[in-house]
Each structure stands twice: as structure tokens, then as C-alpha cells.
mmCIF file of N, CA, C and O in Angstrom:
data_model
loop_
_atom_site.group_PDB
_atom_site.id
_atom_site.type_symbol
_atom_site.label_atom_id
_atom_site.label_comp_id
_atom_site.label_asym_id
_atom_site.label_seq_id
_atom_site.Cartn_x
_atom_site.Cartn_y
_atom_site.Cartn_z
ATOM 1 N N MET A 1 0.848 -1.179 0.000
ATOM 2 C CA MET A 1 0.000 0.000 0.000
ATOM 3 C C MET A 1 0.889 1.236 0.000
ATOM 4 O O MET A 1 1.766 1.381 0.838
ATOM 5 N N ASP A 2 0.641 2.107 -0.913
ATOM 6 C CA ASP A 2 1.373 3.361 -1.051
ATOM 7 C C ASP A 2 0.630 4.454 -0.278
ATOM 8 O O ASP A 2 -0.594 4.409 -0.184
ATOM 9 N N PRO A 3 1.341 5.433 0.289
ATOM 10 C CA PRO A 3 0.646 6.509 1.003
ATOM 11 C C PRO A 3 -0.433 7.202 0.166
ATOM 12 O O PRO A 3 -1.421 7.683 0.710
ATOM 13 N N ASP A 4 -0.270 7.214 -1.150
ATOM 14 C CA ASP A 4 -1.288 7.823 -2.013
ATOM 15 C C ASP A 4 -2.573 7.009 -2.054
ATOM 16 O O ASP A 4 -3.610 7.508 -2.486
ATOM 17 N N ASP A 5 -2.513 5.747 -1.617
ATOM 18 C CA ASP A 5 -3.683 4.867 -1.621
ATOM 19 C C ASP A 5 -4.526 4.989 -0.356
ATOM 20 O O ASP A 5 -5.580 4.368 -0.254
ATOM 21 N N LEU A 6 -4.059 5.777 0.611
ATOM 22 C CA LEU A 6 -4.789 5.917 1.867
ATOM 23 C C LEU A 6 -6.129 6.603 1.646
ATOM 24 O O LEU A 6 -6.232 7.580 0.917
ATOM 25 N N ARG A 7 -7.138 6.078 2.295
ATOM 26 C CA ARG A 7 -8.485 6.659 2.244
ATOM 27 C C ARG A 7 -8.666 7.589 3.442
ATOM 28 O O ARG A 7 -7.904 7.527 4.410
ATOM 29 N N PRO A 8 -9.684 8.422 3.406
ATOM 30 C CA PRO A 8 -9.925 9.308 4.559
ATOM 31 C C PRO A 8 -10.055 8.548 5.882
ATOM 32 O O PRO A 8 -9.568 9.018 6.913
ATOM 33 N N ALA A 9 -10.689 7.382 5.858
ATOM 34 C CA ALA A 9 -10.806 6.588 7.088
ATOM 35 C C ALA A 9 -9.436 6.142 7.578
ATOM 36 O O ALA A 9 -9.175 6.123 8.785
ATOM 37 N N ASP A 10 -8.544 5.777 6.655
ATOM 38 C CA ASP A 10 -7.177 5.389 7.036
ATOM 39 C C ASP A 10 -6.469 6.548 7.716
ATOM 40 O O ASP A 10 -5.804 6.368 8.740
ATOM 41 N N GLU A 11 -6.604 7.722 7.139
ATOM 42 C CA GLU A 11 -5.975 8.916 7.699
ATOM 43 C C GLU A 11 -6.477 9.170 9.119
ATOM 44 O O GLU A 11 -5.691 9.466 10.022
ATOM 45 N N ALA A 12 -7.790 9.046 9.315
ATOM 46 C CA ALA A 12 -8.375 9.281 10.636
ATOM 47 C C ALA A 12 -7.872 8.248 11.645
ATOM 48 O O ALA A 12 -7.544 8.586 12.788
ATOM 49 N N ILE A 13 -7.791 6.997 11.237
ATOM 50 C CA ILE A 13 -7.301 5.931 12.115
ATOM 51 C C ILE A 13 -5.841 6.185 12.477
ATOM 52 O O ILE A 13 -5.459 6.106 13.645
ATOM 53 N N LEU A 14 -5.026 6.485 11.497
ATOM 54 C CA LEU A 14 -3.610 6.756 11.749
ATOM 55 C C LEU A 14 -3.431 7.961 12.665
ATOM 56 O O LEU A 14 -2.570 7.956 13.551
ATOM 57 N N ASP A 15 -4.251 8.988 12.471
ATOM 58 C CA ASP A 15 -4.187 10.169 13.340
ATOM 59 C C ASP A 15 -4.432 9.793 14.797
ATOM 60 O O ASP A 15 -3.733 10.266 15.701
ATOM 61 N N GLU A 16 -5.436 8.955 15.037
ATOM 62 C CA GLU A 16 -5.750 8.545 16.409
ATOM 63 C C GLU A 16 -4.649 7.674 16.992
ATOM 64 O O GLU A 16 -4.305 7.807 18.168
ATOM 65 N N LEU A 17 -4.081 6.796 16.185
ATOM 66 C CA LEU A 17 -3.046 5.889 16.672
ATOM 67 C C LEU A 17 -1.715 6.597 16.933
ATOM 68 O O LEU A 17 -0.868 6.060 17.640
ATOM 69 N N LYS A 18 -1.538 7.788 16.376
ATOM 70 C CA LYS A 18 -0.319 8.561 16.657
ATOM 71 C C LYS A 18 -0.219 8.892 18.137
ATOM 72 O O LYS A 18 0.872 9.065 18.667
ATOM 73 N N GLY A 19 -1.359 8.966 18.817
ATOM 74 C CA GLY A 19 -1.379 9.290 20.238
ATOM 75 C C GLY A 19 -1.117 8.106 21.149
ATOM 76 O O GLY A 19 -1.009 8.263 22.355
ATOM 77 N N GLY A 20 -1.042 6.904 20.588
ATOM 78 C CA GLY A 20 -0.805 5.702 21.383
ATOM 79 C C GLY A 20 -1.771 4.591 21.017
ATOM 80 O O GLY A 20 -2.554 4.708 20.075
ATOM 81 N N ARG A 21 -1.716 3.533 21.772
ATOM 82 C CA ARG A 21 -2.577 2.369 21.524
ATOM 83 C C ARG A 21 -4.049 2.732 21.693
ATOM 84 O O ARG A 21 -4.405 3.488 22.592
ATOM 85 N N VAL A 22 -4.890 2.140 20.810
ATOM 86 C CA VAL A 22 -6.318 2.451 20.806
ATOM 87 C C VAL A 22 -7.094 1.185 20.450
ATOM 88 O O VAL A 22 -6.670 0.424 19.584
ATOM 89 N N THR A 23 -8.248 0.993 21.085
ATOM 90 C CA THR A 23 -9.102 -0.134 20.737
ATOM 91 C C THR A 23 -9.929 0.187 19.491
ATOM 92 O O THR A 23 -10.139 1.353 19.152
ATOM 93 N N LYS A 24 -10.404 -0.874 18.867
ATOM 94 C CA LYS A 24 -11.250 -0.698 17.684
ATOM 95 C C LYS A 24 -12.504 0.104 18.047
ATOM 96 O O LYS A 24 -12.910 1.003 17.315
ATOM 97 N N GLY A 25 -13.092 -0.190 19.202
ATOM 98 C CA GLY A 25 -14.282 0.536 19.635
ATOM 99 C C GLY A 25 -14.038 2.025 19.799
ATOM 100 O O GLY A 25 -14.860 2.855 19.413
ATOM 101 N N ALA A 26 -12.888 2.359 20.376
ATOM 102 C CA ALA A 26 -12.552 3.779 20.532
ATOM 103 C C ALA A 26 -12.352 4.428 19.176
ATOM 104 O O ALA A 26 -12.767 5.578 18.969
ATOM 105 N N LEU A 27 -11.741 3.713 18.245
ATOM 106 C CA LEU A 27 -11.555 4.271 16.897
ATOM 107 C C LEU A 27 -12.892 4.556 16.231
ATOM 108 O O LEU A 27 -13.048 5.562 15.550
ATOM 109 N N VAL A 28 -13.852 3.669 16.437
ATOM 110 C CA VAL A 28 -15.201 3.892 15.885
ATOM 111 C C VAL A 28 -15.782 5.173 16.485
ATOM 112 O O VAL A 28 -16.291 6.034 15.762
ATOM 113 N N ASP A 29 -15.695 5.307 17.808
ATOM 114 C CA ASP A 29 -16.241 6.482 18.488
ATOM 115 C C ASP A 29 -15.533 7.765 18.074
ATOM 116 O O ASP A 29 -16.170 8.783 17.805
ATOM 117 N N TRP A 30 -14.217 7.734 18.054
ATOM 118 C CA TRP A 30 -13.436 8.946 17.841
ATOM 119 C C TRP A 30 -13.369 9.392 16.387
ATOM 120 O O TRP A 30 -13.232 10.582 16.122
ATOM 121 N N THR A 31 -13.434 8.448 15.438
ATOM 122 C CA THR A 31 -13.343 8.832 14.029
ATOM 123 C C THR A 31 -14.702 9.116 13.412
ATOM 124 O O THR A 31 -14.786 9.804 12.409
ATOM 125 N N GLY A 32 -15.760 8.553 13.993
ATOM 126 C CA GLY A 32 -17.093 8.730 13.431
ATOM 127 C C GLY A 32 -17.402 7.775 12.283
ATOM 128 O O GLY A 32 -18.490 7.828 11.719
ATOM 129 N N TYR A 33 -16.468 6.896 11.963
ATOM 130 C CA TYR A 33 -16.707 5.900 10.908
ATOM 131 C C TYR A 33 -17.408 4.693 11.505
ATOM 132 O O TYR A 33 -17.291 4.423 12.712
ATOM 133 N N SER A 34 -18.120 3.955 10.678
ATOM 134 C CA SER A 34 -18.849 2.779 11.146
ATOM 135 C C SER A 34 -17.886 1.698 11.612
ATOM 136 O O SER A 34 -16.713 1.669 11.228
ATOM 137 N N ARG A 35 -18.392 0.806 12.439
ATOM 138 C CA ARG A 35 -17.610 -0.316 12.936
ATOM 139 C C ARG A 35 -17.050 -1.135 11.765
ATOM 140 O O ARG A 35 -15.893 -1.556 11.787
ATOM 141 N N ASN A 36 -17.881 -1.345 10.769
ATOM 142 C CA ASN A 36 -17.483 -2.126 9.600
ATOM 143 C C ASN A 36 -16.334 -1.445 8.850
ATOM 144 O O ASN A 36 -15.367 -2.095 8.454
ATOM 145 N N THR A 37 -16.451 -0.141 8.645
ATOM 146 C CA THR A 37 -15.402 0.602 7.947
ATOM 147 C C THR A 37 -14.097 0.553 8.725
ATOM 148 O O THR A 37 -13.032 0.278 8.155
ATOM 149 N N VAL A 38 -14.162 0.795 10.030
ATOM 150 C CA VAL A 38 -12.955 0.781 10.858
ATOM 151 C C VAL A 38 -12.324 -0.608 10.831
ATOM 152 O O VAL A 38 -11.107 -0.742 10.652
ATOM 153 N N TYR A 39 -13.126 -1.648 10.974
ATOM 154 C CA TYR A 39 -12.597 -3.014 10.955
ATOM 155 C C TYR A 39 -11.904 -3.300 9.625
ATOM 156 O O TYR A 39 -10.774 -3.794 9.597
ATOM 157 N N ASN A 40 -12.571 -2.983 8.524
ATOM 158 C CA ASN A 40 -12.004 -3.249 7.197
ATOM 159 C C ASN A 40 -10.705 -2.475 6.973
ATOM 160 O O ASN A 40 -9.728 -3.024 6.455
ATOM 161 N N ARG A 41 -10.687 -1.219 7.353
ATOM 162 C CA ARG A 41 -9.487 -0.403 7.135
ATOM 163 C C ARG A 41 -8.342 -0.834 8.057
ATOM 164 O O ARG A 41 -7.184 -0.800 7.667
ATOM 165 N N LEU A 42 -8.660 -1.263 9.275
ATOM 166 C CA LEU A 42 -7.622 -1.788 10.159
ATOM 167 C C LEU A 42 -6.996 -3.042 9.568
ATOM 168 O O LEU A 42 -5.782 -3.242 9.653
ATOM 169 N N GLU A 43 -7.815 -3.891 8.949
ATOM 170 C CA GLU A 43 -7.294 -5.092 8.302
ATOM 171 C C GLU A 43 -6.317 -4.731 7.189
ATOM 172 O O GLU A 43 -5.259 -5.334 7.060
ATOM 173 N N VAL A 44 -6.678 -3.731 6.392
ATOM 174 C CA VAL A 44 -5.820 -3.295 5.291
ATOM 175 C C VAL A 44 -4.530 -2.683 5.839
ATOM 176 O O VAL A 44 -3.424 -3.001 5.365
ATOM 177 N N LEU A 45 -4.654 -1.828 6.834
ATOM 178 C CA LEU A 45 -3.479 -1.181 7.425
ATOM 179 C C LEU A 45 -2.568 -2.198 8.116
ATOM 180 O O LEU A 45 -1.349 -2.080 8.066
ATOM 181 N N GLU A 46 -3.180 -3.210 8.735
ATOM 182 C CA GLU A 46 -2.393 -4.251 9.392
ATOM 183 C C GLU A 46 -1.656 -5.102 8.348
ATOM 184 O O GLU A 46 -0.467 -5.411 8.516
ATOM 185 N N ALA A 47 -2.321 -5.456 7.272
ATOM 186 C CA ALA A 47 -1.690 -6.245 6.206
ATOM 187 C C ALA A 47 -0.527 -5.496 5.567
ATOM 188 O O ALA A 47 0.458 -6.104 5.143
ATOM 189 N N ALA A 48 -0.632 -4.178 5.534
ATOM 190 C CA ALA A 48 0.432 -3.353 4.957
ATOM 191 C C ALA A 48 1.589 -3.136 5.943
ATOM 192 O O ALA A 48 2.622 -2.589 5.563
ATOM 193 N N GLY A 49 1.398 -3.547 7.200
ATOM 194 C CA GLY A 49 2.450 -3.398 8.198
ATOM 195 C C GLY A 49 2.483 -2.046 8.884
ATOM 196 O O GLY A 49 3.461 -1.715 9.557
ATOM 197 N N TYR A 50 1.416 -1.266 8.751
ATOM 198 C CA TYR A 50 1.371 0.060 9.354
ATOM 199 C C TYR A 50 0.858 0.038 10.792
ATOM 200 O O TYR A 50 1.219 0.892 11.598
ATOM 201 N N VAL A 51 -0.035 -0.906 11.097
ATOM 202 C CA VAL A 51 -0.576 -1.050 12.450
ATOM 203 C C VAL A 51 -0.508 -2.519 12.851
ATOM 204 O O VAL A 51 -0.383 -3.399 12.005
ATOM 205 N N GLU A 52 -0.621 -2.745 14.163
ATOM 206 C CA GLU A 52 -0.585 -4.116 14.674
ATOM 207 C C GLU A 52 -1.583 -4.247 15.811
ATOM 208 O O GLU A 52 -1.693 -3.356 16.659
ATOM 209 N N CYS A 53 -2.304 -5.372 15.812
ATOM 210 C CA CYS A 53 -3.185 -5.688 16.927
ATOM 211 C C CYS A 53 -2.317 -6.311 18.011
ATOM 212 O O CYS A 53 -1.705 -7.361 17.808
ATOM 213 N N VAL A 54 -2.237 -5.648 19.165
ATOM 214 C CA VAL A 54 -1.374 -6.115 20.236
ATOM 215 C C VAL A 54 -2.139 -6.882 21.319
ATOM 216 O O VAL A 54 -1.526 -7.478 22.201
ATOM 217 N N HIS A 55 -3.482 -6.876 21.250
ATOM 218 C CA HIS A 55 -4.301 -7.641 22.188
ATOM 219 C C HIS A 55 -5.606 -8.016 21.505
ATOM 220 O O HIS A 55 -6.464 -7.149 21.286
ATOM 221 N N ASP A 56 -5.710 -9.300 21.152
ATOM 222 C CA ASP A 56 -6.890 -9.752 20.402
ATOM 223 C C ASP A 56 -8.190 -9.595 21.175
ATOM 224 O O ASP A 56 -9.213 -9.242 20.600
ATOM 225 N N GLY A 57 -8.167 -9.871 22.477
ATOM 226 C CA GLY A 57 -9.394 -9.820 23.273
ATOM 227 C C GLY A 57 -10.076 -8.464 23.257
ATOM 228 O O GLY A 57 -11.301 -8.379 23.219
ATOM 229 N N THR A 58 -9.297 -7.414 23.264
ATOM 230 C CA THR A 58 -9.859 -6.060 23.265
ATOM 231 C C THR A 58 -9.718 -5.372 21.914
ATOM 232 O O THR A 58 -10.182 -4.248 21.754
ATOM 233 N N ARG A 59 -9.054 -6.052 20.979
ATOM 234 C CA ARG A 59 -8.768 -5.473 19.656
ATOM 235 C C ARG A 59 -8.030 -4.143 19.832
ATOM 236 O O ARG A 59 -8.408 -3.104 19.301
ATOM 237 N N LEU A 60 -6.964 -4.201 20.603
ATOM 238 C CA LEU A 60 -6.119 -3.045 20.883
ATOM 239 C C LEU A 60 -5.049 -2.944 19.805
ATOM 240 O O LEU A 60 -4.315 -3.902 19.563
ATOM 241 N N PHE A 61 -4.978 -1.791 19.155
ATOM 242 C CA PHE A 61 -4.048 -1.578 18.050
ATOM 243 C C PHE A 61 -3.017 -0.528 18.402
ATOM 244 O O PHE A 61 -3.278 0.365 19.205
ATOM 245 N N GLU A 62 -1.846 -0.662 17.767
ATOM 246 C CA GLU A 62 -0.831 0.367 17.884
ATOM 247 C C GLU A 62 -0.250 0.655 16.507
ATOM 248 O O GLU A 62 -0.283 -0.185 15.605
ATOM 249 N N LEU A 63 0.284 1.853 16.381
ATOM 250 C CA LEU A 63 0.915 2.299 15.145
ATOM 251 C C LEU A 63 2.323 1.726 15.079
ATOM 252 O O LEU A 63 3.101 1.872 16.019
ATOM 253 N N ILE A 64 2.652 1.091 13.966
ATOM 254 C CA ILE A 64 3.979 0.522 13.750
ATOM 255 C C ILE A 64 4.801 1.451 12.859
ATOM 256 O O ILE A 64 5.954 1.748 13.138
ATOM 257 N N ASP A 65 4.187 1.908 11.773
ATOM 258 C CA ASP A 65 4.894 2.754 10.812
ATOM 259 C C ASP A 65 3.870 3.648 10.119
ATOM 260 O O ASP A 65 2.961 3.142 9.469
ATOM 261 N N ASP A 66 4.022 4.950 10.274
ATOM 262 C CA ASP A 66 3.098 5.889 9.624
ATOM 263 C C ASP A 66 3.580 6.135 8.192
ATOM 264 O O ASP A 66 4.642 6.716 7.988
ATOM 265 N N PRO A 67 2.811 5.679 7.201
ATOM 266 C CA PRO A 67 3.235 5.822 5.812
ATOM 267 C C PRO A 67 3.252 7.263 5.327
ATOM 268 O O PRO A 67 3.809 7.562 4.274
ATOM 269 N N ARG A 68 2.663 8.163 6.097
ATOM 270 C CA ARG A 68 2.574 9.548 5.680
ATOM 271 C C ARG A 68 3.808 10.355 6.071
ATOM 272 O O ARG A 68 3.961 11.481 5.614
ATOM 273 N N LYS A 69 4.670 9.804 6.894
ATOM 274 C CA LYS A 69 5.814 10.565 7.377
ATOM 275 C C LYS A 69 6.814 10.822 6.242
ATOM 276 O O LYS A 69 6.967 10.030 5.329
ATOM 277 N N SER A 70 7.489 11.935 6.335
ATOM 278 C CA SER A 70 8.504 12.293 5.359
ATOM 279 C C SER A 70 9.843 11.781 5.840
ATOM 280 O O SER A 70 10.154 11.858 7.017
ATOM 281 N N ASP A 71 10.631 11.281 4.895
ATOM 282 C CA ASP A 71 11.969 10.809 5.249
ATOM 283 C C ASP A 71 12.999 11.881 5.040
ATOM 284 O O ASP A 71 12.872 12.782 4.314
#
């Protein structure tokens, strides 16, 4: 996934994860996107190696690599 491929929901999720670990439920509340959208975009971001689920029971995610950062 290239940074140009990021959708608005991805941007919102990444913005929230910049502040630290966040649950899927909190991402739904804080971004205003539906549970389905957040789940689907987290799957895409996780497959790309940008985020990681660190606790399956609570679906707690953390940012691994922000694709938007400048080198």
C-alpha cells in the first residue's frame, strides 16, 4: 500500500493511533466511521504493516509505521 492509496478513514485511524494504543471501539467512536469501515481499514493497514493488533481480546491496536511521514 502506497501513502497515495490511503483513504480518509485510514488517515483518521492513523491520526488517532499517533497518540498511542487504541481499541477498535474507541476508533469507531473517535473517528465517526462505522464499525465495519474501521474493521475493514484496520485489516488493510495491518496487512500493509502500518498497524498491529497487540491484544486480540480487546482489539487493541498500535501504530507501527506511519506511511505519511517524510523521510
